[in-house]
PDB file of C-alpha atoms in Angstrom:
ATOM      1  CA  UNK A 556       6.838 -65.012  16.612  1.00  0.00           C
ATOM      2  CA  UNK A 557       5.639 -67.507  19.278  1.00  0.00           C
ATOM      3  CA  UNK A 558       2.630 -70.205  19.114  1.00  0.00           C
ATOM      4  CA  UNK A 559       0.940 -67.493  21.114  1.00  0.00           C
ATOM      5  CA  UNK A 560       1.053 -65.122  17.998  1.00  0.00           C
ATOM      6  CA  UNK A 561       3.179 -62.448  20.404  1.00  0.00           C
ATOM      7  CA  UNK A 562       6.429 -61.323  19.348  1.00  0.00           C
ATOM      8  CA  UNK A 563       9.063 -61.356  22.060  1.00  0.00           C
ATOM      9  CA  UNK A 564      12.779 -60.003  22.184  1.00  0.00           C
ATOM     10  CA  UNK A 565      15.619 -62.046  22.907  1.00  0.00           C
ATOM     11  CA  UNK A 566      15.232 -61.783  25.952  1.00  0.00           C
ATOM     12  CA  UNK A 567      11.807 -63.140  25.990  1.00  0.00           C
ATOM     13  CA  UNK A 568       9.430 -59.818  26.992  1.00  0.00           C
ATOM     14  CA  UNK A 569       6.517 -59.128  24.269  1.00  0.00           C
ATOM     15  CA  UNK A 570       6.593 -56.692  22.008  1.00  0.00           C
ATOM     16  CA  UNK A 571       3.217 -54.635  21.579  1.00  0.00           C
ATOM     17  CA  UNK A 572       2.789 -54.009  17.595  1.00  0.00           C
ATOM     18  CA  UNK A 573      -0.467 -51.855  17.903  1.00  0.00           C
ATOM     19  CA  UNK A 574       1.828 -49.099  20.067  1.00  0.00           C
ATOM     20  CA  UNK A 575       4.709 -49.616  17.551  1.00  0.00           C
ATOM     21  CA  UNK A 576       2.699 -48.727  14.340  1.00  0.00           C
ATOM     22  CA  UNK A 577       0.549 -45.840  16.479  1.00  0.00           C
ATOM     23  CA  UNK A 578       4.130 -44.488  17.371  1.00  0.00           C
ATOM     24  CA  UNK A 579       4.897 -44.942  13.881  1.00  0.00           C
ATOM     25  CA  UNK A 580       2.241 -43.161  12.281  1.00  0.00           C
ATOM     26  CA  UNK A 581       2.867 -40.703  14.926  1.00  0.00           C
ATOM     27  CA  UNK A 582       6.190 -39.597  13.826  1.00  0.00           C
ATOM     28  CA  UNK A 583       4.911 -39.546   9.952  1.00  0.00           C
ATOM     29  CA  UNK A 584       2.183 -36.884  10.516  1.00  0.00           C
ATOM     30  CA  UNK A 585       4.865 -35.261  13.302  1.00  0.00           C
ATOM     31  CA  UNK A 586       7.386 -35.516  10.584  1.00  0.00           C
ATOM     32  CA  UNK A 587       5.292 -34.018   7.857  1.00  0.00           C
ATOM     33  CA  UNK A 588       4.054 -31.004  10.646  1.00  0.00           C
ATOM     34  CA  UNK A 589       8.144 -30.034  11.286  1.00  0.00           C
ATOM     35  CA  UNK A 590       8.814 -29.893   7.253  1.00  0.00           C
ATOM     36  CA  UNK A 591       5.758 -27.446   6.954  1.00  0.00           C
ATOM     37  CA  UNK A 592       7.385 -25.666   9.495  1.00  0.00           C
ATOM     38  CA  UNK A 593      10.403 -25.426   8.444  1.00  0.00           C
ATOM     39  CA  UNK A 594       9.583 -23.769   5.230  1.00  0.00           C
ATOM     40  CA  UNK A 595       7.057 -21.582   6.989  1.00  0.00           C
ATOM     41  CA  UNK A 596      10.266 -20.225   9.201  1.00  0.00           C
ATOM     42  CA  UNK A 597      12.232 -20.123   5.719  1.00  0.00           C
ATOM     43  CA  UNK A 598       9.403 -18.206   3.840  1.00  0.00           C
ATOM     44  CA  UNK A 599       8.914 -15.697   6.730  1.00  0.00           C
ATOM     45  CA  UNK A 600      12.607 -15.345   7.242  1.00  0.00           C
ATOM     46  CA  UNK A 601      13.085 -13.933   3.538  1.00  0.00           C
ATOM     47  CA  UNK A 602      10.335 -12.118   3.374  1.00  0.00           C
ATOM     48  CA  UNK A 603      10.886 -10.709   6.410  1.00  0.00           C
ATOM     49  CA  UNK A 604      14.381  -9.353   5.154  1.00  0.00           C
ATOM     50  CA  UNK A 605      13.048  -7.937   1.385  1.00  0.00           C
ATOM     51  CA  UNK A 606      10.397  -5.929   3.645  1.00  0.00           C
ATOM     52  CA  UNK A 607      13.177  -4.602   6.253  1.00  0.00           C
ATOM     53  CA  UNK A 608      14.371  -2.875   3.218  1.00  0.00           C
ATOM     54  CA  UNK A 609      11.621  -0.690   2.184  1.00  0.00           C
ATOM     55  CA  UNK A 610       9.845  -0.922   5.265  1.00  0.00           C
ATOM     56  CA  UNK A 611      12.387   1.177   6.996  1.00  0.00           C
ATOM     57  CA  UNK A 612      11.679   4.030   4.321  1.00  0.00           C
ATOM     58  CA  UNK A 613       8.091   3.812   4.589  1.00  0.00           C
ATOM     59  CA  UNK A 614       8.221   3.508   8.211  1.00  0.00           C
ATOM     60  CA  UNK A 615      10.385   6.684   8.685  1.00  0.00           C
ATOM     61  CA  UNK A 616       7.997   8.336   6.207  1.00  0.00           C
ATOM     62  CA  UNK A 617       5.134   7.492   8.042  1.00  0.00           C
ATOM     63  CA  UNK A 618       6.227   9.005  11.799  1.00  0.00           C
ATOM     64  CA  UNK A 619       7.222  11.976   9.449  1.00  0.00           C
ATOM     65  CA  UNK A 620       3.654  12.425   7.935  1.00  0.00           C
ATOM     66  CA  UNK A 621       2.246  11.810  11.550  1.00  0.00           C
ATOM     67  CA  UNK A 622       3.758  14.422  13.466  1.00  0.00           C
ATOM     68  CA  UNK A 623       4.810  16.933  10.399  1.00  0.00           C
ATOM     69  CA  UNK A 624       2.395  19.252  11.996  1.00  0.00           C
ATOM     70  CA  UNK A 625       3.582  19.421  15.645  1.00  0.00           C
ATOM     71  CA  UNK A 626       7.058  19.027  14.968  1.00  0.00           C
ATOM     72  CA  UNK A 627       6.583  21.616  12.406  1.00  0.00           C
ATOM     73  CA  UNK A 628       9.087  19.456   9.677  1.00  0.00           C
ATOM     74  CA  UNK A 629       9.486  21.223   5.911  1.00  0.00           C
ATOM     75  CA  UNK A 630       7.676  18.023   4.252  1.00  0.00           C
ATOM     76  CA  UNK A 631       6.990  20.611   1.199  1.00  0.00           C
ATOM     77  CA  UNK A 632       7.705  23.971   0.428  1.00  0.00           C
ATOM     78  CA  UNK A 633       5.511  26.173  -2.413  1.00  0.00           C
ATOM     79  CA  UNK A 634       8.295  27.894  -4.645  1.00  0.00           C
ATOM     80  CA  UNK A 635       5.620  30.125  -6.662  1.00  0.00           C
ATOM     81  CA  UNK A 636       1.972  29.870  -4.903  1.00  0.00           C
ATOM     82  CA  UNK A 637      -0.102  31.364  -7.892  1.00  0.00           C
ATOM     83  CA  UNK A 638       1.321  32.259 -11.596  1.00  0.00           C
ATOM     84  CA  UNK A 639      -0.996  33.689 -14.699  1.00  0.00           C
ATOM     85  CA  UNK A 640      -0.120  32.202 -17.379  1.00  0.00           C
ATOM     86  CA  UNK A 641      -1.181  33.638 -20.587  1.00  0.00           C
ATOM     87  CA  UNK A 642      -3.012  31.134 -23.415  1.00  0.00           C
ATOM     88  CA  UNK A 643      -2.151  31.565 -26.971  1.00  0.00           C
ATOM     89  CA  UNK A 644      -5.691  30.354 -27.791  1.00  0.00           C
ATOM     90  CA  UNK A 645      -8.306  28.574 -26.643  1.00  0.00           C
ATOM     91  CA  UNK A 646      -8.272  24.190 -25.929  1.00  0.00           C
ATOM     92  CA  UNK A 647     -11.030  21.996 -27.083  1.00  0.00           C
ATOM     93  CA  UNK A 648     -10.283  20.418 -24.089  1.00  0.00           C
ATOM     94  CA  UNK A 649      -8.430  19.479 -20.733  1.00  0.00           C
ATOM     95  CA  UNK A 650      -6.180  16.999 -22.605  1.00  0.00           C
ATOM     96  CA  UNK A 651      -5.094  19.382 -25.234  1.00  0.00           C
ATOM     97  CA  UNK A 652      -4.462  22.247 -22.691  1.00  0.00           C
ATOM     98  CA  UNK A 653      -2.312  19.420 -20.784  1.00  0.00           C
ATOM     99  CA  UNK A 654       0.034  18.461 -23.500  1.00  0.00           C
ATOM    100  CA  UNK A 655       0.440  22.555 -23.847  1.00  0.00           C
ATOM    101  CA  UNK A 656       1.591  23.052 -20.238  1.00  0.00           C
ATOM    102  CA  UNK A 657       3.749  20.019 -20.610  1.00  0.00           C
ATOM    103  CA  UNK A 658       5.327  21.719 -23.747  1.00  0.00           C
ATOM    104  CA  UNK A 659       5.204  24.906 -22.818  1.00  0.00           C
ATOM    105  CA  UNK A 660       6.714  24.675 -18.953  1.00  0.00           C
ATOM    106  CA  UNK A 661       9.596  22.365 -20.018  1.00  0.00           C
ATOM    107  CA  UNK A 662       7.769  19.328 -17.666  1.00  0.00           C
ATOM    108  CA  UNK A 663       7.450  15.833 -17.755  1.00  0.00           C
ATOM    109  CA  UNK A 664       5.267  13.950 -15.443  1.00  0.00           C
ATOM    110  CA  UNK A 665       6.249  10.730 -14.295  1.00  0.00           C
ATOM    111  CA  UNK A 666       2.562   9.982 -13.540  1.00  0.00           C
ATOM    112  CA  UNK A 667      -0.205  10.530 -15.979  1.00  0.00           C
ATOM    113  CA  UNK A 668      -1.823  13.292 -16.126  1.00  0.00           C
ATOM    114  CA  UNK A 669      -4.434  13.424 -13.393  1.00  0.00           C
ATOM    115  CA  UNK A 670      -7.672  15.835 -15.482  1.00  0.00           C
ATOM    116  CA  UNK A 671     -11.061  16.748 -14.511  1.00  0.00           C
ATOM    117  CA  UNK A 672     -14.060  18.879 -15.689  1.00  0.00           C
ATOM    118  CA  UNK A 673     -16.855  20.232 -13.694  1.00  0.00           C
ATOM    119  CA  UNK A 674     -19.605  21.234 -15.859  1.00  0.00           C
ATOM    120  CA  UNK A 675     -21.176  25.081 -15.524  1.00  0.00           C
ATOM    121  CA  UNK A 676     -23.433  25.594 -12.919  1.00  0.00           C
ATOM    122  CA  UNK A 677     -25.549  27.794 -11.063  1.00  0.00           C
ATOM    123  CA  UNK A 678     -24.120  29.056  -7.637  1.00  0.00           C
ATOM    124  CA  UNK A 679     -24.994  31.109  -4.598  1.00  0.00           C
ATOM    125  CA  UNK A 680     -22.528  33.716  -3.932  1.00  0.00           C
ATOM    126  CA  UNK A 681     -23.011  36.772  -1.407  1.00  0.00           C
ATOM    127  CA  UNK A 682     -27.439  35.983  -2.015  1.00  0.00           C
ATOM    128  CA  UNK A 683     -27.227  35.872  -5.537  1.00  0.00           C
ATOM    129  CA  UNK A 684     -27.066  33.440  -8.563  1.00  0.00           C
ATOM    130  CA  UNK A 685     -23.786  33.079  -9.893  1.00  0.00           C
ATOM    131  CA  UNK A 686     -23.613  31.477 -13.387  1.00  0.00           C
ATOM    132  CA  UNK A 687     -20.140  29.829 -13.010  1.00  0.00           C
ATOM    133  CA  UNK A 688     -18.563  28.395 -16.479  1.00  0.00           C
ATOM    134  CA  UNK A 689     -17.454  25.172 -17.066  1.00  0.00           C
ATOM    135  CA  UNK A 690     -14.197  24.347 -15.300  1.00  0.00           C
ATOM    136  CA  UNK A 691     -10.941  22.479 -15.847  1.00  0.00           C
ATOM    137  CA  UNK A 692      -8.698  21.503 -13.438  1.00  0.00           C
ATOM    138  CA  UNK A 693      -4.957  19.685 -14.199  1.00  0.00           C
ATOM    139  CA  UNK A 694      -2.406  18.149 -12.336  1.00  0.00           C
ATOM    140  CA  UNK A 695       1.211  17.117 -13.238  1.00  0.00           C
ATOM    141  CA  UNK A 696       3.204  15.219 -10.916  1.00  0.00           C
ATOM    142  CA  UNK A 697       6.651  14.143 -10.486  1.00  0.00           C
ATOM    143  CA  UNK A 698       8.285  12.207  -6.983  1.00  0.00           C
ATOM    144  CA  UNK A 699      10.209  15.912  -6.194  1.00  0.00           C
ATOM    145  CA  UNK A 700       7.292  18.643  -7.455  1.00  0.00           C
ATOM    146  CA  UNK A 701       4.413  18.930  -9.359  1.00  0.00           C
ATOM    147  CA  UNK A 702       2.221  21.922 -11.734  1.00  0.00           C
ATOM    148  CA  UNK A 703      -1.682  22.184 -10.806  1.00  0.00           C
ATOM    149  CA  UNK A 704      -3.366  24.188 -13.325  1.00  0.00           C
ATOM    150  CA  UNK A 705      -7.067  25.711 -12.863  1.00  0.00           C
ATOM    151  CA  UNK A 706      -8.750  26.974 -15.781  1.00  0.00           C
ATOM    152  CA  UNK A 707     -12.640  28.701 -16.268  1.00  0.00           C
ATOM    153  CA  UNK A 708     -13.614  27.947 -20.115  1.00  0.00           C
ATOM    154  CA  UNK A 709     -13.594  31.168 -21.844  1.00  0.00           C
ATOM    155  CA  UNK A 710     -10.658  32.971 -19.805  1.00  0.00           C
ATOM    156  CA  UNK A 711      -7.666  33.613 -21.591  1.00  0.00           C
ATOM    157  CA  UNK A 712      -5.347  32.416 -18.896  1.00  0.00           C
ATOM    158  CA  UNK A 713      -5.039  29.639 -17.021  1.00  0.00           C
ATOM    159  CA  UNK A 714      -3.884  29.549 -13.035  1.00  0.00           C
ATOM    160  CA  UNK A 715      -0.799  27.560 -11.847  1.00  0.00           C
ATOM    161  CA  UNK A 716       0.577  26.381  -8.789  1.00  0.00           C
ATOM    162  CA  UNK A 717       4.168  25.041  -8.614  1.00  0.00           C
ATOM    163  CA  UNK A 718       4.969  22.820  -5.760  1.00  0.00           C
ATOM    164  CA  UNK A 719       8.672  21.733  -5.381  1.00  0.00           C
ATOM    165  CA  UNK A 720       9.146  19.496  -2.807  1.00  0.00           C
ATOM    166  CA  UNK A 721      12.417  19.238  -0.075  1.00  0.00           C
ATOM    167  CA  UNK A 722      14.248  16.124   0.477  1.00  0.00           C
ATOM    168  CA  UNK A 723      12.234  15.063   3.011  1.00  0.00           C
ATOM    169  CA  UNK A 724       8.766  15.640   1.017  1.00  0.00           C
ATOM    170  CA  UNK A 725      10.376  13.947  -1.781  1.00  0.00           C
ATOM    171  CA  UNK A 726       9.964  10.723   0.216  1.00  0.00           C
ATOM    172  CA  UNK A 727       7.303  11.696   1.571  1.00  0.00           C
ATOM    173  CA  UNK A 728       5.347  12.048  -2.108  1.00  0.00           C
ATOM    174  CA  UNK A 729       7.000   8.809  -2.515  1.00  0.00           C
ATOM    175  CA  UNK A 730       5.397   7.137   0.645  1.00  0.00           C
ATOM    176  CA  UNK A 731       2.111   8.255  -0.840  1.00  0.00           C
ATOM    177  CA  UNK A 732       2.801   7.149  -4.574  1.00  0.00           C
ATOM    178  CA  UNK A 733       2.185  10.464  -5.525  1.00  0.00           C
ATOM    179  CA  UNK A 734       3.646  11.191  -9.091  1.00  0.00           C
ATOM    180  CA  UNK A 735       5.191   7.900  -9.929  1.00  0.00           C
ATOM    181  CA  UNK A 736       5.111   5.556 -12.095  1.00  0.00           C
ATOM    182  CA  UNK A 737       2.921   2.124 -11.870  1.00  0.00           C
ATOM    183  CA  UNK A 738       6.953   0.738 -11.329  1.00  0.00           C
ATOM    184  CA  UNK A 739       6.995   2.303  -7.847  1.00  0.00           C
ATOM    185  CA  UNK A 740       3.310   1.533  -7.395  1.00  0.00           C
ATOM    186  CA  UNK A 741       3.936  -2.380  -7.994  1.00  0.00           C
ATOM    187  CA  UNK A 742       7.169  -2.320  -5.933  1.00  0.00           C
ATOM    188  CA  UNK A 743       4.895  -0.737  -2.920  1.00  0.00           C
ATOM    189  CA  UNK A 744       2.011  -3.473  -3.266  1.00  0.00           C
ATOM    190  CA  UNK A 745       4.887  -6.057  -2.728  1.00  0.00           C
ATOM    191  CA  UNK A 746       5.813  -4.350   0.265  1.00  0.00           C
ATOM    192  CA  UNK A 747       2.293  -4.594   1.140  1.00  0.00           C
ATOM    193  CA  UNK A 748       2.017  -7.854   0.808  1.00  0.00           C
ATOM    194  CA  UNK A 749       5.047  -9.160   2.371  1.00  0.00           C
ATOM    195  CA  UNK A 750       3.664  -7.305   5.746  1.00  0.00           C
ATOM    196  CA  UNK A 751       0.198  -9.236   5.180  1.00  0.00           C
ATOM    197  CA  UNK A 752       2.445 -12.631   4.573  1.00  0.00           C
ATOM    198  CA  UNK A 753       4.871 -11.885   7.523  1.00  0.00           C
ATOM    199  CA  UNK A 754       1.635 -11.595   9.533  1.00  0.00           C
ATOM    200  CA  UNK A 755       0.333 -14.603   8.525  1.00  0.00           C
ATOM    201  CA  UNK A 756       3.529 -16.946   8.686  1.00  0.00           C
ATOM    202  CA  UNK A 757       4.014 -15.528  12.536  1.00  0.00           C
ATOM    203  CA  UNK A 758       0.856 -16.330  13.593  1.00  0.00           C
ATOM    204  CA  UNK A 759       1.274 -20.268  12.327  1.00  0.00           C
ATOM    205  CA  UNK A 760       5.208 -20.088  13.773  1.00  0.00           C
ATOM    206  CA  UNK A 761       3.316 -18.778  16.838  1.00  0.00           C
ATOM    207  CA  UNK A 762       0.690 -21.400  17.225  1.00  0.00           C
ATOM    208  CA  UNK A 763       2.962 -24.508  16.072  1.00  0.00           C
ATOM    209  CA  UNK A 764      -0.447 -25.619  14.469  1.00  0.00           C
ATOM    210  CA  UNK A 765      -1.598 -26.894  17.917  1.00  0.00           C
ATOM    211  CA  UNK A 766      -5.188 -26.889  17.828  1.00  0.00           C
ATOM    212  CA  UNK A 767      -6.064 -24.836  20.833  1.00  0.00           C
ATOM    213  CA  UNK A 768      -3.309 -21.769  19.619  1.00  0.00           C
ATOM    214  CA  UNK A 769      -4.967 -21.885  16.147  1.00  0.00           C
ATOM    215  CA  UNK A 770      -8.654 -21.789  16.947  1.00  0.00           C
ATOM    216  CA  UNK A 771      -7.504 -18.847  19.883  1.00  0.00           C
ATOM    217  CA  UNK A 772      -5.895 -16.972  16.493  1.00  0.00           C
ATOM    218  CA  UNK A 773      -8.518 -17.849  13.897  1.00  0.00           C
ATOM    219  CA  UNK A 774     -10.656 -16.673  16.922  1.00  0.00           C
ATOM    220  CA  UNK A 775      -9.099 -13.457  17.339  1.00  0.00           C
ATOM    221  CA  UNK A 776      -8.434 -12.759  13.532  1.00  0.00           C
ATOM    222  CA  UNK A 777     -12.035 -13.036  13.233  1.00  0.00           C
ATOM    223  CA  UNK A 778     -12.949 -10.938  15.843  1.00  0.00           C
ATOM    224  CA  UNK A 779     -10.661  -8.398  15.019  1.00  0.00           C
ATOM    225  CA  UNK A 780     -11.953  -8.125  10.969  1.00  0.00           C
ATOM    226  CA  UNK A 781     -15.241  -8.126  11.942  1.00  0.00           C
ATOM    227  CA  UNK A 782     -14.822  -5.035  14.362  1.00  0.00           C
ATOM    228  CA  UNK A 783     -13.627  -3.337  11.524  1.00  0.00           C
ATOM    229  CA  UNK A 784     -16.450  -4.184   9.502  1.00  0.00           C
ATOM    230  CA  UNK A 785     -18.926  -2.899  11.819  1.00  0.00           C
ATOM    231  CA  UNK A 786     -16.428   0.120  12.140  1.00  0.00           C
ATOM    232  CA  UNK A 787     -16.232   0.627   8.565  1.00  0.00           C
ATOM    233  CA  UNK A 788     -20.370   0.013   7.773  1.00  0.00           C
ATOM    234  CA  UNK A 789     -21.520   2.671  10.632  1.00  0.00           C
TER     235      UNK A 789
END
């Protein structure tokens, strides 16, 4: 340090302090930025590869439910449309007349039971008043079929439709958590979820967390869920 209060080199040019510790402070909040980065690329990197896993299934599933009907692809096939089946008595109610069929048919849902009652009510069939009784409908489901029962309080059989599903509607029912167990239904909200996260963590490796890139996203992520609201509250 000279009388002056300047610090020189060696070779006798100033040195500027105020630039050093700007450049210095600088490189900390720089330094901090690429570390945040860094794991950002990391987090979005693995969850990138546990979605590529099911996402392929679900993605193949998906084109399949899209264009079943024009391509005309066997997503399910109805073994026995409509069966009779005979009651040995009467139920006190859906539940009981579940745990019957279950018994009775030799089958074992993987998901519960889905059950519902309409009450009796008046209807209008061909101009006149129709008292219709109270009725019961049932449905047991498994990934590869499923058993929906229909049933009119006071008949003495119950309808039944069988559905047993080929390969491809297997998946399918799977795609659509339909007859599983909460399991499958947790391991498909992770999948979810990683999509939502691999969203967000490419948008911030997109914009580098420069200012002008993140207001233009936060801009157009904005836009873009408000759309939808007005969309969704028409």
């Amino acid at each position: 340090m000279n009388a002056d209060g300047t610090f020189r080199t060696r070779e006798g040019k100033p040195v500027d302090l105020s630039a050093a510790t700007s450049h210095g402070k600088h490189g900390r909040r720089r330094s901090k930025r690429a570390i945040f980065l860094t794991w950002l690329r990391k987090i979005h990197l693995y969850v990138g590869l546990w979605g590529a896993v099911f996402g392929l299934l679900f993605g193949a599933t998906g084109l399949i439910l899209n264009h079943r009907a024009i391509l005309k692809i066997p997503v399910e096939k109805t073994v026995v449309t409509t069966v009779q089946l005979t009651l040995p008595h009467s139920f006190a109610n859906p539940e009981a007349m579940s745990s019957w069929l279950q018994e009775e048919l030799k089958f074992a849902p993987v998901a519960p039971p889905v059950l519902k009652m309409q009450p009796a009510k008046t209807v209008v069939w061909s101009g006149h008043d129709v008292q219709q009784p109270e009725r019961w409908t049932i449905a047991l489901n498994r990934p590869e079929g499923g058993l929906s029962a229909e049933y009119f309080v006071g008949n003495h059989y119950v309808k039944l439709d069988q559905i047993d599903a080929t390969p491809i509607g297997t998946l399918t029912r799977l795609h659509m958590s339909i007859g599983v167990s909460a399991f499958w239904v947790l391991l498909s909200d992770t999948i979810a979820g990683s999509l939502i996260l691999l969203s967000l963590t490419g948008l911030l490796l997109w914009t580098q967390l420069h200012t002008i890139r993140t207001i233009a996203v936060l801009t157009s992520v904005g836009a873009l869920f408000a759309g939808l609201w007005f969309m969704w509250s028409i």
